[in-house]
Structure formats: C-alpha cells, structure tokens
Amino acid sequence: MDNEIRKKVMLSGIQPSGDLHLGNYLGAVKNWGERADEFDCYYFMADLHTLTVRQNPAELRRRTLEQLAQYIACGLEPEKNTLFVQSHVHEHAELGWILNCYTMFGELSRMTQFKDKSAKNADNINGGLFTYPSLMAADILLYQADFVPVGEDQRQHCELTRDVAIRFNNIYGDVFRVPEPYIPKAGARVMGLGNPVSKMSKSDPNGCVFLMEKPEDIARKFKRAVTDSDTEHCVRYDREAKPGVANLMNIYSAVTGKTFEEIEKEFDGCGYGVFKPAVGDAVIETLRPIREEASRLLADKAYLQQVYTDGAEKASHIARKTLRKVYKKVGLVEKPF
Ligand code: TYM
C-alpha cells in the first residue's frame, strides 16, 4: 500500500435501476457532498449491478445520465468529486471475478438483499444476483476506500467487503485497505409513506417520493402518509408503537437538522393534520433546487458527457493500479502491453 500522505478515500454508488428517491437522498447522496474537501471522493452510477434484474435498455441509459445530473444537483461538484459510470471502468468487472473466488457460497447465501430480490424475482434468480456482493466489494476495494457512505440496508454488504478484504490480505499481504461503512444518524432508513414498516423503495411508487417529482405530488403523498390510529394524534417518537410518525419525524429531522425533542416541541398539541403537510413542505423545499438544477443540467448533454469521461479517466487510473497488484499477487502472468 502507498505510504505517501494521502487523503482518506470516500466512495459510494447507486444503481440506476429506478429514479432516485428520498431514501437514496437522505440515506446516501446528501451525506456525500459534505466532505468533498476533506476526502478524495468517488461516486458512480452502478449500472452493472442493475443487470441482475431485467432492465429496459433505453430506460437504463436515460436513468444513468439523469442520475449523474442529480448527483451534481445534490452538490457533488465534478471539480471536487470523481463522478463516473461503473461500466466505463472495466476493472470493476475484472476484480469482481477475482473476488468471487474469495467469497464463500455460505456468505453470499446469507445476504438479505439476495433473499429479498430472489423472492421478488422468482423467475430470474440468476448468478449475478447471487454474486452481486463480490462486485460491490470490487467497487470499493479497487479505490482503497476508507469510508463507504450508505444507508443502513447496505451495512451487510459493507461488512462482507471487509471480510473479503481481510481474507485476501491474510493470504497475500497488505493489498486492500479495509473500509468502513459511514451511515448517517438521521435518514439511514427511510420507510415507505404508505407502509412504514418496509423501507422506502421505488417498487411502491405511492409510498415513495422521487427527487424529480412535482411539489403538488409530493404534498399529496405526505398528506396521505400512514400514521397511526392513536386518537390523541400526538407527535411523539416511538418506533414500535408509532412507526409512521417516527418515520415522518426521521425525515423531518434529516431535512431540517432538528432533533426529535425539538420536533415534538414544535408540534406539541398540533395533531397530524398540521404535522404531515409541514413535513411535506420541508421536503418540497429541500428537493426544489435539486430538481431545478438537475433539469437544467439534463439539457446540457455535452457537459454531462464531459463529466463522466473525465471521471472514468481518473477512476481508471486508480483502479488499474490496484488490479495490476492483485493480478500479480494471485499469480497471473503480467500483461506484455
Ligand atoms: P441502492 O442502489 O439500492 O441504494 C443506493 C443508496 O441509497 C440507500 N437507500 C436508502 N437509505 C435510506 N432509506 C432508504 N429507504 C433507502 N433506500 C436506499 C442505500 O443504502 C444506498 O446507500 N449495492 C448498492 C449499490 C452499490 C454500492 C457499491 C454502494 C453498488 N456498489 C459500492 C456503495 C459502494 C445498492 O444496491 O444501493
């Protein structure tokens, strides 16, 4: 590993398998831009990962570009962050293969995301869905990442990445930096507005707020958010007894920075009829500038192309170095060109 003074590396990705939603924003992207001066930052569109579930090719291409525009609109300045498309850096797939050979069947079988997605796509439980975590480990380890900012649902994949890195290092020496997940206090697990016991996801569009959604649609979704049948309608944080209210408080806390105590005080005696639209308004105002800026950027395809081209070039440079080292360690003959 290089001993030169280096900035710590932060890296993360999102699958462009659907339009970005509030869970992706609060659990992940919102926390990415905040540390750009302190860290060496890599953020990518995880397009290879989306192929584990059947995609419409034209839609996938559209969403990948849109996601880039949204990353930038969320505050990821291309001058300070390396933004790229995963498939443009072929080392991801190559290291993914190698790491498959160091990841155990039992470990992969225990992955919650694999179990969930297999249940949802019973007619397409393919090999890629199963080995998905090895590709994710490759994404992270290629860049010697120190921190991986993700939502709570990705903790298990990050833990597996650590285990694989440690296993590999134990055999071959100090090859990979062992990364740590970086999970926010508020927003790490945003639940669906219609069903507050399952996480917000694009598969339930009525309970999911998208970044590019119109304000009136967002307002409607929050007004209809499930709370509880509690007759006192009191805004109090209790995840077990009042999961819907707790979720709305979590969202409100993540967008305003207020603590649960402050929120309880603010809405003391108000009831849900006041609280729900207030959360909706706070979300609308948070997302408004992002939506406007992303729309503006999307009109400038040449600019977006330049950003992902520069990003891939920079990312490839780092990825190539790690992969070369790995190939050598495992015993592959050095490429003559
Ligand atoms: P993905 O694409 O499902 O989600 C992207 C990010 O959004 C977070 N997230 C949420 N956070 C809070 N509440 C929610 N309801 C919610 N839904 C999603 C996720 O935790 C994630 O941070 N395997 C990854 C993508 C990936 C990746 C990587 C991430 C591929 N390679 C390397 C980090 C590093 C995934 O499926 O996330």
mmCIF file of C-alpha atoms and ligand atoms in Angstrom:
data_model
loop_
_atom_site.group_PDB
_atom_site.id
_atom_site.type_symbol
_atom_site.label_atom_id
_atom_site.label_comp_id
_atom_site.label_asym_id
_atom_site.label_seq_id
_atom_site.Cartn_x
_atom_site.Cartn_y
_atom_site.Cartn_z
ATOM 1 C CA MET A 1 0.000 0.000 0.000
ATOM 2 C CA ASP A 2 1.276 3.524 -0.754
ATOM 3 C CA ASN A 3 2.904 5.202 2.217
ATOM 4 C CA GLU A 4 2.719 8.675 0.701
ATOM 5 C CA ILE A 5 0.475 11.136 2.546
ATOM 6 C CA ARG A 6 -2.950 10.586 1.123
ATOM 7 C CA LYS A 7 -6.362 11.985 1.728
ATOM 8 C CA LYS A 8 -8.810 9.401 3.029
ATOM 9 C CA VAL A 9 -10.952 7.970 0.278
ATOM 10 C CA MET A 10 -14.738 8.053 0.279
ATOM 11 C CA LEU A 11 -16.662 6.032 -2.279
ATOM 12 C CA SER A 12 -20.231 5.057 -2.991
ATOM 13 C CA GLY A 13 -22.650 4.182 -5.767
ATOM 14 C CA ILE A 14 -26.327 3.878 -6.555
ATOM 15 C CA GLN A 15 -27.968 1.571 -9.038
ATOM 16 C CA PRO A 16 -29.745 3.475 -11.825
ATOM 17 C CA SER A 17 -32.471 0.844 -11.685
ATOM 18 C CA GLY A 18 -35.095 3.438 -10.817
ATOM 19 C CA ASP A 19 -35.422 7.176 -10.383
ATOM 20 C CA LEU A 20 -33.622 8.476 -7.285
ATOM 21 C CA HIS A 21 -35.901 8.766 -4.271
ATOM 22 C CA LEU A 22 -35.901 10.410 -0.869
ATOM 23 C CA GLY A 23 -34.411 7.277 0.750
ATOM 24 C CA ASN A 24 -31.444 7.370 -1.641
ATOM 25 C CA TYR A 25 -31.040 11.071 -0.957
ATOM 26 C CA LEU A 26 -31.272 11.075 2.850
ATOM 27 C CA GLY A 27 -29.552 7.728 3.334
ATOM 28 C CA ALA A 28 -26.740 8.354 0.887
ATOM 29 C CA VAL A 29 -26.244 11.281 -1.542
ATOM 30 C CA LYS A 30 -26.991 14.073 0.937
ATOM 31 C CA ASN A 31 -24.007 12.989 3.007
ATOM 32 C CA TRP A 32 -21.627 12.638 0.099
ATOM 33 C CA GLY A 33 -21.039 16.254 -0.880
ATOM 34 C CA GLU A 34 -20.458 17.458 2.666
ATOM 35 C CA ARG A 35 -16.927 16.074 2.968
ATOM 36 C CA ALA A 36 -15.519 16.768 -0.501
ATOM 37 C CA ASP A 37 -12.698 19.000 0.748
ATOM 38 C CA GLU A 38 -11.554 16.557 3.375
ATOM 39 C CA PHE A 39 -11.703 13.320 1.367
ATOM 40 C CA ASP A 40 -10.764 12.026 -2.051
ATOM 41 C CA CYS A 41 -14.274 11.201 -3.294
ATOM 42 C CA TYR A 42 -15.516 8.708 -5.894
ATOM 43 C CA TYR A 43 -19.193 8.340 -6.736
ATOM 44 C CA PHE A 44 -20.558 6.246 -9.530
ATOM 45 C CA MET A 45 -23.680 5.025 -11.247
ATOM 46 C CA ALA A 46 -23.721 1.270 -10.508
ATOM 47 C CA ASP A 47 -25.090 0.277 -13.918
ATOM 48 C CA LEU A 48 -23.509 -3.209 -13.971
ATOM 49 C CA HIS A 49 -25.326 -4.050 -10.763
ATOM 50 C CA THR A 50 -28.715 -3.206 -12.287
ATOM 51 C CA LEU A 51 -28.349 -6.045 -14.806
ATOM 52 C CA THR A 52 -29.044 -8.561 -12.054
ATOM 53 C CA VAL A 53 -32.685 -7.614 -12.628
ATOM 54 C CA ARG A 54 -34.067 -7.282 -16.182
ATOM 55 C CA GLN A 55 -33.858 -3.655 -17.406
ATOM 56 C CA ASN A 56 -35.311 -1.784 -20.321
ATOM 57 C CA PRO A 57 -32.096 -0.735 -22.171
ATOM 58 C CA ALA A 58 -33.276 2.724 -23.252
ATOM 59 C CA GLU A 59 -34.627 3.466 -19.772
ATOM 60 C CA LEU A 60 -31.404 2.315 -18.149
ATOM 61 C CA ARG A 61 -29.357 4.662 -20.340
ATOM 62 C CA ARG A 62 -31.714 7.562 -19.614
ATOM 63 C CA ARG A 63 -31.664 6.966 -15.862
ATOM 64 C CA THR A 64 -27.877 6.641 -15.741
ATOM 65 C CA LEU A 65 -27.472 10.119 -17.251
ATOM 66 C CA GLU A 66 -30.267 11.505 -15.098
ATOM 67 C CA GLN A 67 -28.595 10.111 -12.024
ATOM 68 C CA LEU A 68 -25.382 11.890 -12.912
ATOM 69 C CA ALA A 69 -27.287 15.177 -13.296
ATOM 70 C CA GLN A 70 -28.928 14.555 -9.926
ATOM 71 C CA TYR A 71 -25.611 13.785 -8.236
ATOM 72 C CA ILE A 72 -24.290 17.137 -9.405
ATOM 73 C CA ALA A 73 -27.531 18.920 -8.486
ATOM 74 C CA CYS A 74 -27.285 17.414 -4.979
ATOM 75 C CA GLY A 75 -23.997 19.238 -4.550
ATOM 76 C CA LEU A 76 -21.372 16.848 -5.868
ATOM 77 C CA GLU A 77 -19.172 19.270 -7.761
ATOM 78 C CA PRO A 78 -17.333 17.443 -10.552
ATOM 79 C CA GLU A 79 -14.224 19.512 -9.788
ATOM 80 C CA LYS A 80 -14.069 18.033 -6.283
ATOM 81 C CA ASN A 81 -15.569 14.573 -6.799
ATOM 82 C CA THR A 82 -14.773 11.861 -9.321
ATOM 83 C CA LEU A 83 -18.129 11.024 -10.912
ATOM 84 C CA PHE A 84 -18.273 8.091 -13.295
ATOM 85 C CA VAL A 85 -20.249 5.244 -14.803
ATOM 86 C CA GLN A 86 -19.257 1.865 -13.326
ATOM 87 C CA SER A 87 -19.205 0.036 -16.681
ATOM 88 C CA HIS A 88 -16.747 2.602 -18.103
ATOM 89 C CA VAL A 89 -14.067 1.297 -15.769
ATOM 90 C CA HIS A 90 -13.660 -2.347 -16.785
ATOM 91 C CA GLU A 91 -11.526 -3.129 -13.741
ATOM 92 C CA HIS A 92 -14.725 -3.385 -11.661
ATOM 93 C CA ALA A 93 -15.876 -6.475 -13.544
ATOM 94 C CA GLU A 94 -12.367 -7.938 -13.553
ATOM 95 C CA LEU A 95 -11.746 -7.543 -9.831
ATOM 96 C CA GLY A 96 -15.330 -8.714 -9.253
ATOM 97 C CA TRP A 97 -14.388 -12.028 -10.855
ATOM 98 C CA ILE A 98 -11.270 -12.419 -8.749
ATOM 99 C CA LEU A 99 -13.155 -11.619 -5.546
ATOM 100 C CA ASN A 100 -15.845 -14.156 -6.450
ATOM 101 C CA CYS A 101 -13.131 -16.712 -5.900
ATOM 102 C CA TYR A 102 -12.512 -15.398 -2.379
ATOM 103 C CA THR A 103 -16.146 -15.054 -1.304
ATOM 104 C CA MET A 104 -17.887 -18.067 0.125
ATOM 105 C CA PHE A 105 -21.160 -19.589 -1.025
ATOM 106 C CA GLY A 106 -22.419 -19.513 2.573
ATOM 107 C CA GLU A 107 -21.613 -15.822 2.937
ATOM 108 C CA LEU A 108 -23.448 -14.924 -0.261
ATOM 109 C CA SER A 109 -26.428 -17.067 0.741
ATOM 110 C CA ARG A 110 -26.882 -15.048 3.909
ATOM 111 C CA MET A 111 -27.238 -11.682 2.171
ATOM 112 C CA THR A 112 -30.610 -10.085 2.909
ATOM 113 C CA GLN A 113 -30.704 -8.219 -0.418
ATOM 114 C CA PHE A 114 -30.221 -11.526 -2.265
ATOM 115 C CA LYS A 115 -33.049 -13.136 -0.319
ATOM 116 C CA ASP A 116 -35.375 -10.153 -0.870
ATOM 117 C CA LYS A 117 -34.629 -9.830 -4.563
ATOM 118 C CA SER A 118 -34.903 -13.583 -5.168
ATOM 119 C CA ALA A 119 -38.329 -13.517 -3.581
ATOM 120 C CA LYS A 120 -39.364 -10.565 -5.756
ATOM 121 C CA ASN A 121 -37.908 -12.004 -8.978
ATOM 122 C CA ALA A 122 -38.585 -15.701 -8.531
ATOM 123 C CA ASP A 123 -38.404 -16.312 -12.296
ATOM 124 C CA ASN A 124 -34.939 -14.735 -12.639
ATOM 125 C CA ILE A 125 -32.701 -15.780 -9.750
ATOM 126 C CA ASN A 126 -29.529 -15.505 -11.792
ATOM 127 C CA GLY A 127 -25.874 -15.959 -10.874
ATOM 128 C CA GLY A 128 -25.272 -12.203 -10.943
ATOM 129 C CA LEU A 129 -27.892 -11.633 -8.265
ATOM 130 C CA PHE A 130 -26.094 -14.136 -6.073
ATOM 131 C CA THR A 131 -22.552 -12.833 -6.620
ATOM 132 C CA TYR A 132 -23.608 -9.168 -6.565
ATOM 133 C CA PRO A 133 -21.743 -8.531 -3.247
ATOM 134 C CA SER A 134 -18.393 -9.578 -4.778
ATOM 135 C CA LEU A 135 -18.821 -6.928 -7.474
ATOM 136 C CA MET A 136 -19.708 -4.403 -4.804
ATOM 137 C CA ALA A 137 -16.601 -5.392 -2.852
ATOM 138 C CA ALA A 138 -14.580 -4.846 -6.029
ATOM 139 C CA ASP A 139 -16.140 -1.373 -6.485
ATOM 140 C CA ILE A 140 -14.968 -0.416 -3.031
ATOM 141 C CA LEU A 141 -11.601 -2.161 -2.789
ATOM 142 C CA LEU A 142 -10.355 -1.002 -6.205
ATOM 143 C CA TYR A 143 -10.115 2.551 -4.865
ATOM 144 C CA GLN A 144 -8.718 1.581 -1.434
ATOM 145 C CA ALA A 145 -11.734 3.324 0.089
ATOM 146 C CA ASP A 146 -11.650 4.205 3.784
ATOM 147 C CA PHE A 147 -15.329 5.104 4.094
ATOM 148 C CA VAL A 148 -18.438 3.973 2.264
ATOM 149 C CA PRO A 149 -21.377 6.343 2.865
ATOM 150 C CA VAL A 150 -24.547 4.269 2.514
ATOM 151 C CA GLY A 151 -27.936 3.723 4.117
ATOM 152 C CA GLU A 152 -28.490 1.076 6.762
ATOM 153 C CA ASP A 153 -29.613 -1.568 4.238
ATOM 154 C CA GLN A 154 -26.105 -1.716 2.742
ATOM 155 C CA ARG A 155 -24.340 -2.363 6.043
ATOM 156 C CA GLN A 156 -24.328 -6.122 5.479
ATOM 157 C CA HIS A 157 -22.671 -5.778 2.056
ATOM 158 C CA CYS A 158 -20.050 -3.468 3.565
ATOM 159 C CA GLU A 159 -19.346 -5.983 6.320
ATOM 160 C CA LEU A 160 -18.863 -8.700 3.717
ATOM 161 C CA THR A 161 -16.497 -6.413 1.794
ATOM 162 C CA ARG A 162 -14.423 -6.034 4.944
ATOM 163 C CA ASP A 163 -14.348 -9.797 5.482
ATOM 164 C CA VAL A 164 -13.239 -10.425 1.894
ATOM 165 C CA ALA A 165 -10.544 -7.737 2.106
ATOM 166 C CA ILE A 166 -9.203 -9.174 5.364
ATOM 167 C CA ARG A 167 -9.252 -12.712 3.940
ATOM 168 C CA PHE A 168 -7.352 -11.607 0.837
ATOM 169 C CA ASN A 169 -4.834 -9.589 2.859
ATOM 170 C CA ASN A 170 -4.230 -12.552 5.153
ATOM 171 C CA ILE A 171 -3.185 -14.626 2.167
ATOM 172 C CA TYR A 172 -1.295 -12.078 0.060
ATOM 173 C CA GLY A 173 -0.197 -9.297 2.418
ATOM 174 C CA ASP A 174 -1.385 -5.738 2.658
ATOM 175 C CA VAL A 175 -3.230 -5.373 -0.663
ATOM 176 C CA PHE A 176 -6.565 -3.782 0.257
ATOM 177 C CA ARG A 177 -7.478 -1.069 2.697
ATOM 178 C CA VAL A 178 -10.272 -2.397 4.908
ATOM 179 C CA PRO A 179 -13.204 0.046 4.507
ATOM 180 C CA GLU A 180 -15.801 1.166 6.995
ATOM 181 C CA PRO A 181 -19.455 1.904 6.323
ATOM 182 C CA TYR A 182 -20.394 5.531 7.029
ATOM 183 C CA ILE A 183 -24.063 5.600 7.979
ATOM 184 C CA PRO A 184 -25.940 8.833 8.833
ATOM 185 C CA LYS A 185 -27.735 9.308 12.172
ATOM 186 C CA ALA A 186 -30.962 10.596 10.622
ATOM 187 C CA GLY A 187 -32.184 9.250 7.289
ATOM 188 C CA ALA A 188 -30.280 5.951 7.304
ATOM 189 C CA ARG A 189 -33.511 4.025 6.915
ATOM 190 C CA VAL A 190 -36.372 5.961 5.373
ATOM 191 C CA MET A 191 -39.554 3.911 5.393
ATOM 192 C CA GLY A 192 -42.384 3.902 2.855
ATOM 193 C CA LEU A 193 -45.055 6.561 3.412
ATOM 194 C CA GLY A 194 -47.819 4.045 2.760
ATOM 195 C CA ASN A 195 -46.252 1.217 4.725
ATOM 196 C CA PRO A 196 -43.882 2.475 7.427
ATOM 197 C CA VAL A 197 -42.610 -0.977 8.324
ATOM 198 C CA SER A 198 -40.911 -1.552 4.971
ATOM 199 C CA LYS A 199 -38.162 0.667 3.584
ATOM 200 C CA MET A 200 -38.987 3.343 1.034
ATOM 201 C CA SER A 201 -38.340 1.876 -2.383
ATOM 202 C CA LYS A 202 -39.304 2.509 -5.974
ATOM 203 C CA SER A 203 -41.274 -0.746 -6.011
ATOM 204 C CA ASP A 204 -44.022 1.039 -4.041
ATOM 205 C CA PRO A 205 -44.380 4.305 -6.027
ATOM 206 C CA ASN A 206 -47.262 5.603 -3.896
ATOM 207 C CA GLY A 207 -45.226 5.469 -0.722
ATOM 208 C CA CYS A 208 -42.053 6.678 -2.390
ATOM 209 C CA VAL A 209 -41.062 10.317 -3.027
ATOM 210 C CA PHE A 210 -38.861 10.826 -6.081
ATOM 211 C CA LEU A 211 -36.300 13.610 -6.338
ATOM 212 C CA MET A 212 -37.717 14.888 -9.612
ATOM 213 C CA GLU A 213 -41.340 14.702 -8.540
ATOM 214 C CA LYS A 214 -43.631 17.740 -8.792
ATOM 215 C CA PRO A 215 -44.267 19.592 -5.476
ATOM 216 C CA GLU A 216 -48.031 19.000 -5.620
ATOM 217 C CA ASP A 217 -47.482 15.233 -5.933
ATOM 218 C CA ILE A 218 -45.049 15.240 -3.018
ATOM 219 C CA ALA A 219 -47.529 17.235 -0.913
ATOM 220 C CA ARG A 220 -50.285 14.731 -1.719
ATOM 221 C CA LYS A 221 -48.115 11.756 -0.742
ATOM 222 C CA PHE A 222 -47.257 13.310 2.626
ATOM 223 C CA LYS A 223 -50.875 14.229 3.337
ATOM 224 C CA ARG A 224 -51.813 10.601 2.744
ATOM 225 C CA ALA A 225 -48.894 9.181 4.749
ATOM 226 C CA VAL A 226 -49.895 6.432 7.136
ATOM 227 C CA THR A 227 -49.528 7.472 10.775
ATOM 228 C CA ASP A 228 -51.483 5.535 13.401
ATOM 229 C CA SER A 229 -54.950 5.222 14.824
ATOM 230 C CA ASP A 230 -53.916 6.903 18.048
ATOM 231 C CA THR A 231 -56.823 9.225 18.938
ATOM 232 C CA GLU A 232 -54.677 11.859 20.623
ATOM 233 C CA HIS A 233 -52.752 12.399 17.333
ATOM 234 C CA CYS A 234 -49.668 13.320 19.224
ATOM 235 C CA VAL A 235 -46.282 13.804 17.520
ATOM 236 C CA ARG A 236 -44.030 11.633 19.658
ATOM 237 C CA TYR A 237 -41.073 9.426 18.684
ATOM 238 C CA ASP A 238 -41.931 5.780 19.301
ATOM 239 C CA ARG A 239 -40.704 3.426 16.574
ATOM 240 C CA GLU A 240 -42.561 0.398 17.888
ATOM 241 C CA ALA A 241 -45.943 1.901 18.681
ATOM 242 C CA LYS A 242 -45.971 4.708 16.082
ATOM 243 C CA PRO A 243 -43.732 3.662 13.150
ATOM 244 C CA GLY A 244 -45.423 6.040 10.692
ATOM 245 C CA VAL A 245 -44.961 9.077 12.925
ATOM 246 C CA ALA A 246 -41.405 8.012 13.762
ATOM 247 C CA ASN A 247 -40.627 7.785 10.050
ATOM 248 C CA LEU A 248 -42.017 11.266 9.371
ATOM 249 C CA MET A 249 -40.041 12.633 12.304
ATOM 250 C CA ASN A 250 -36.919 10.946 10.966
ATOM 251 C CA ILE A 251 -37.462 12.544 7.542
ATOM 252 C CA TYR A 252 -38.194 15.944 9.070
ATOM 253 C CA SER A 253 -35.113 15.666 11.267
ATOM 254 C CA ALA A 254 -32.928 14.725 8.290
ATOM 255 C CA VAL A 255 -34.082 17.671 6.154
ATOM 256 C CA THR A 256 -34.213 20.346 8.882
ATOM 257 C CA GLY A 257 -31.407 19.178 11.182
ATOM 258 C CA LYS A 258 -33.789 19.383 14.171
ATOM 259 C CA THR A 259 -33.660 16.793 16.961
ATOM 260 C CA PHE A 260 -36.664 14.610 17.821
ATOM 261 C CA GLU A 261 -37.097 16.590 21.024
ATOM 262 C CA GLU A 262 -37.256 19.859 19.118
ATOM 263 C CA ILE A 263 -39.749 18.367 16.684
ATOM 264 C CA GLU A 264 -42.000 17.095 19.483
ATOM 265 C CA LYS A 265 -41.957 20.579 20.994
ATOM 266 C CA GLU A 266 -42.629 22.287 17.662
ATOM 267 C CA PHE A 267 -45.748 20.188 17.015
ATOM 268 C CA ASP A 268 -46.927 19.913 20.579
ATOM 269 C CA GLY A 269 -50.743 19.897 20.528
ATOM 270 C CA CYS A 270 -50.909 20.298 16.718
ATOM 271 C CA GLY A 271 -52.069 16.870 15.520
ATOM 272 C CA TYR A 272 -51.175 15.024 12.339
ATOM 273 C CA GLY A 273 -53.258 17.343 10.147
ATOM 274 C CA VAL A 274 -50.635 20.028 10.733
ATOM 275 C CA PHE A 275 -47.596 17.792 11.102
ATOM 276 C CA LYS A 276 -47.880 15.796 7.849
ATOM 277 C CA PRO A 277 -48.150 18.793 5.472
ATOM 278 C CA ALA A 278 -45.310 20.500 7.376
ATOM 279 C CA VAL A 279 -43.025 17.525 6.696
ATOM 280 C CA GLY A 280 -44.168 17.562 3.060
ATOM 281 C CA ASP A 281 -43.353 21.274 2.745
ATOM 282 C CA ALA A 282 -39.903 20.824 4.263
ATOM 283 C CA VAL A 283 -39.169 18.016 1.806
ATOM 284 C CA ILE A 284 -40.523 20.029 -1.137
ATOM 285 C CA GLU A 285 -38.279 22.974 -0.285
ATOM 286 C CA THR A 286 -35.256 20.694 0.106
ATOM 287 C CA LEU A 287 -35.843 18.997 -3.226
ATOM 288 C CA ARG A 288 -36.912 22.069 -5.231
ATOM 289 C CA PRO A 289 -33.403 23.420 -6.009
ATOM 290 C CA ILE A 290 -32.159 19.897 -6.746
ATOM 291 C CA ARG A 291 -34.954 19.263 -9.237
ATOM 292 C CA GLU A 292 -34.448 22.618 -10.932
ATOM 293 C CA GLU A 293 -30.689 22.246 -11.208
ATOM 294 C CA ALA A 294 -30.914 18.629 -12.424
ATOM 295 C CA SER A 295 -33.388 19.665 -15.152
ATOM 296 C CA ARG A 296 -31.061 22.435 -16.245
ATOM 297 C CA LEU A 297 -28.082 20.057 -16.379
ATOM 298 C CA LEU A 298 -30.006 17.430 -18.288
ATOM 299 C CA ALA A 299 -30.480 19.889 -21.109
ATOM 300 C CA ASP A 300 -26.687 20.048 -21.474
ATOM 301 C CA LYS A 301 -25.749 16.526 -22.581
ATOM 302 C CA ALA A 302 -22.292 17.604 -23.767
ATOM 303 C CA TYR A 303 -21.420 18.816 -20.276
ATOM 304 C CA LEU A 304 -22.614 15.588 -18.649
ATOM 305 C CA GLN A 305 -20.625 13.582 -21.175
ATOM 306 C CA GLN A 306 -17.518 15.582 -20.345
ATOM 307 C CA VAL A 307 -18.034 14.965 -16.621
ATOM 308 C CA TYR A 308 -18.368 11.199 -16.950
ATOM 309 C CA THR A 309 -15.485 10.999 -19.413
ATOM 310 C CA ASP A 310 -13.147 12.869 -17.062
ATOM 311 C CA GLY A 311 -14.452 10.787 -14.169
ATOM 312 C CA ALA A 312 -13.805 7.468 -15.902
ATOM 313 C CA GLU A 313 -10.315 8.560 -16.838
ATOM 314 C CA LYS A 314 -9.410 9.466 -13.284
ATOM 315 C CA ALA A 315 -11.108 6.405 -11.782
ATOM 316 C CA SER A 316 -9.414 4.057 -14.288
ATOM 317 C CA HIS A 317 -6.026 5.353 -13.330
ATOM 318 C CA ILE A 318 -6.518 4.298 -9.691
ATOM 319 C CA ALA A 319 -8.416 1.103 -10.487
ATOM 320 C CA ARG A 320 -5.713 -0.065 -12.905
ATOM 321 C CA LYS A 321 -3.023 0.216 -10.224
ATOM 322 C CA THR A 322 -4.960 -1.899 -7.717
ATOM 323 C CA LEU A 323 -5.945 -4.520 -10.271
ATOM 324 C CA ARG A 324 -2.378 -4.875 -11.522
ATOM 325 C CA LYS A 325 -1.217 -5.508 -7.980
ATOM 326 C CA VAL A 326 -3.970 -8.081 -7.392
ATOM 327 C CA TYR A 327 -3.204 -9.946 -10.635
ATOM 328 C CA LYS A 328 0.422 -10.126 -9.671
ATOM 329 C CA LYS A 329 -0.313 -11.317 -6.135
ATOM 330 C CA VAL A 330 -2.586 -14.143 -7.249
ATOM 331 C CA GLY A 331 -0.075 -15.334 -9.831
ATOM 332 C CA LEU A 332 -1.299 -14.125 -13.219
ATOM 333 C CA VAL A 333 1.427 -13.524 -15.817
ATOM 334 C CA GLU A 334 1.997 -9.807 -16.355
ATOM 335 C CA LYS A 335 0.343 -8.356 -19.454
ATOM 336 C CA PRO A 336 3.019 -7.580 -22.087
ATOM 337 C CA PHE A 337 1.354 -4.356 -23.322
HETATM 338 P P1 TYM B 1 -29.138 1.077 -3.890
HETATM 339 O O1 TYM B 1 -28.940 1.467 -5.306
HETATM 340 O O2 TYM B 1 -30.257 0.154 -3.552
HETATM 341 O O3 TYM B 1 -29.320 2.354 -2.974
HETATM 342 C C1 TYM B 1 -28.433 3.430 -3.063
HETATM 343 C C2 TYM B 1 -28.196 4.068 -1.712
HETATM 344 O O4 TYM B 1 -29.433 4.530 -1.147
HETATM 345 C C3 TYM B 1 -29.589 3.978 0.159
HETATM 346 N N1 TYM B 1 -31.017 3.718 0.372
HETATM 347 C C4 TYM B 1 -31.692 4.124 1.451
HETATM 348 N N2 TYM B 1 -31.309 4.827 2.524
HETATM 349 C C5 TYM B 1 -32.264 5.107 3.444
HETATM 350 N N3 TYM B 1 -33.559 4.721 3.334
HETATM 351 C C6 TYM B 1 -33.986 4.007 2.258
HETATM 352 N N4 TYM B 1 -35.257 3.664 2.135
HETATM 353 C C7 TYM B 1 -33.029 3.681 1.245
HETATM 354 N N5 TYM B 1 -33.102 3.011 0.059
HETATM 355 C C8 TYM B 1 -31.857 3.046 -0.463
HETATM 356 C C9 TYM B 1 -28.780 2.691 0.145
HETATM 357 O O5 TYM B 1 -28.413 2.293 1.436
HETATM 358 C C10 TYM B 1 -27.599 3.082 -0.706
HETATM 359 O O6 TYM B 1 -26.622 3.753 0.055
HETATM 360 N N6 TYM B 1 -25.481 -2.216 -3.587
HETATM 361 C C11 TYM B 1 -25.811 -0.816 -3.566
HETATM 362 C C12 TYM B 1 -25.146 -0.004 -4.697
HETATM 363 C C13 TYM B 1 -23.688 -0.179 -4.774
HETATM 364 C C14 TYM B 1 -22.723 0.375 -3.883
HETATM 365 C C15 TYM B 1 -21.460 -0.063 -4.367
HETATM 366 C C16 TYM B 1 -22.811 1.195 -2.758
HETATM 367 C C17 TYM B 1 -23.025 -0.899 -5.699
HETATM 368 N N7 TYM B 1 -21.664 -0.825 -5.480
HETATM 369 C C18 TYM B 1 -20.277 0.297 -3.712
HETATM 370 C C19 TYM B 1 -21.634 1.546 -2.110
HETATM 371 C C20 TYM B 1 -20.377 1.111 -2.593
HETATM 372 C C21 TYM B 1 -27.300 -0.700 -3.688
HETATM 373 O O7 TYM B 1 -27.973 -1.572 -4.164
HETATM 374 O O8 TYM B 1 -27.781 0.509 -3.297
#
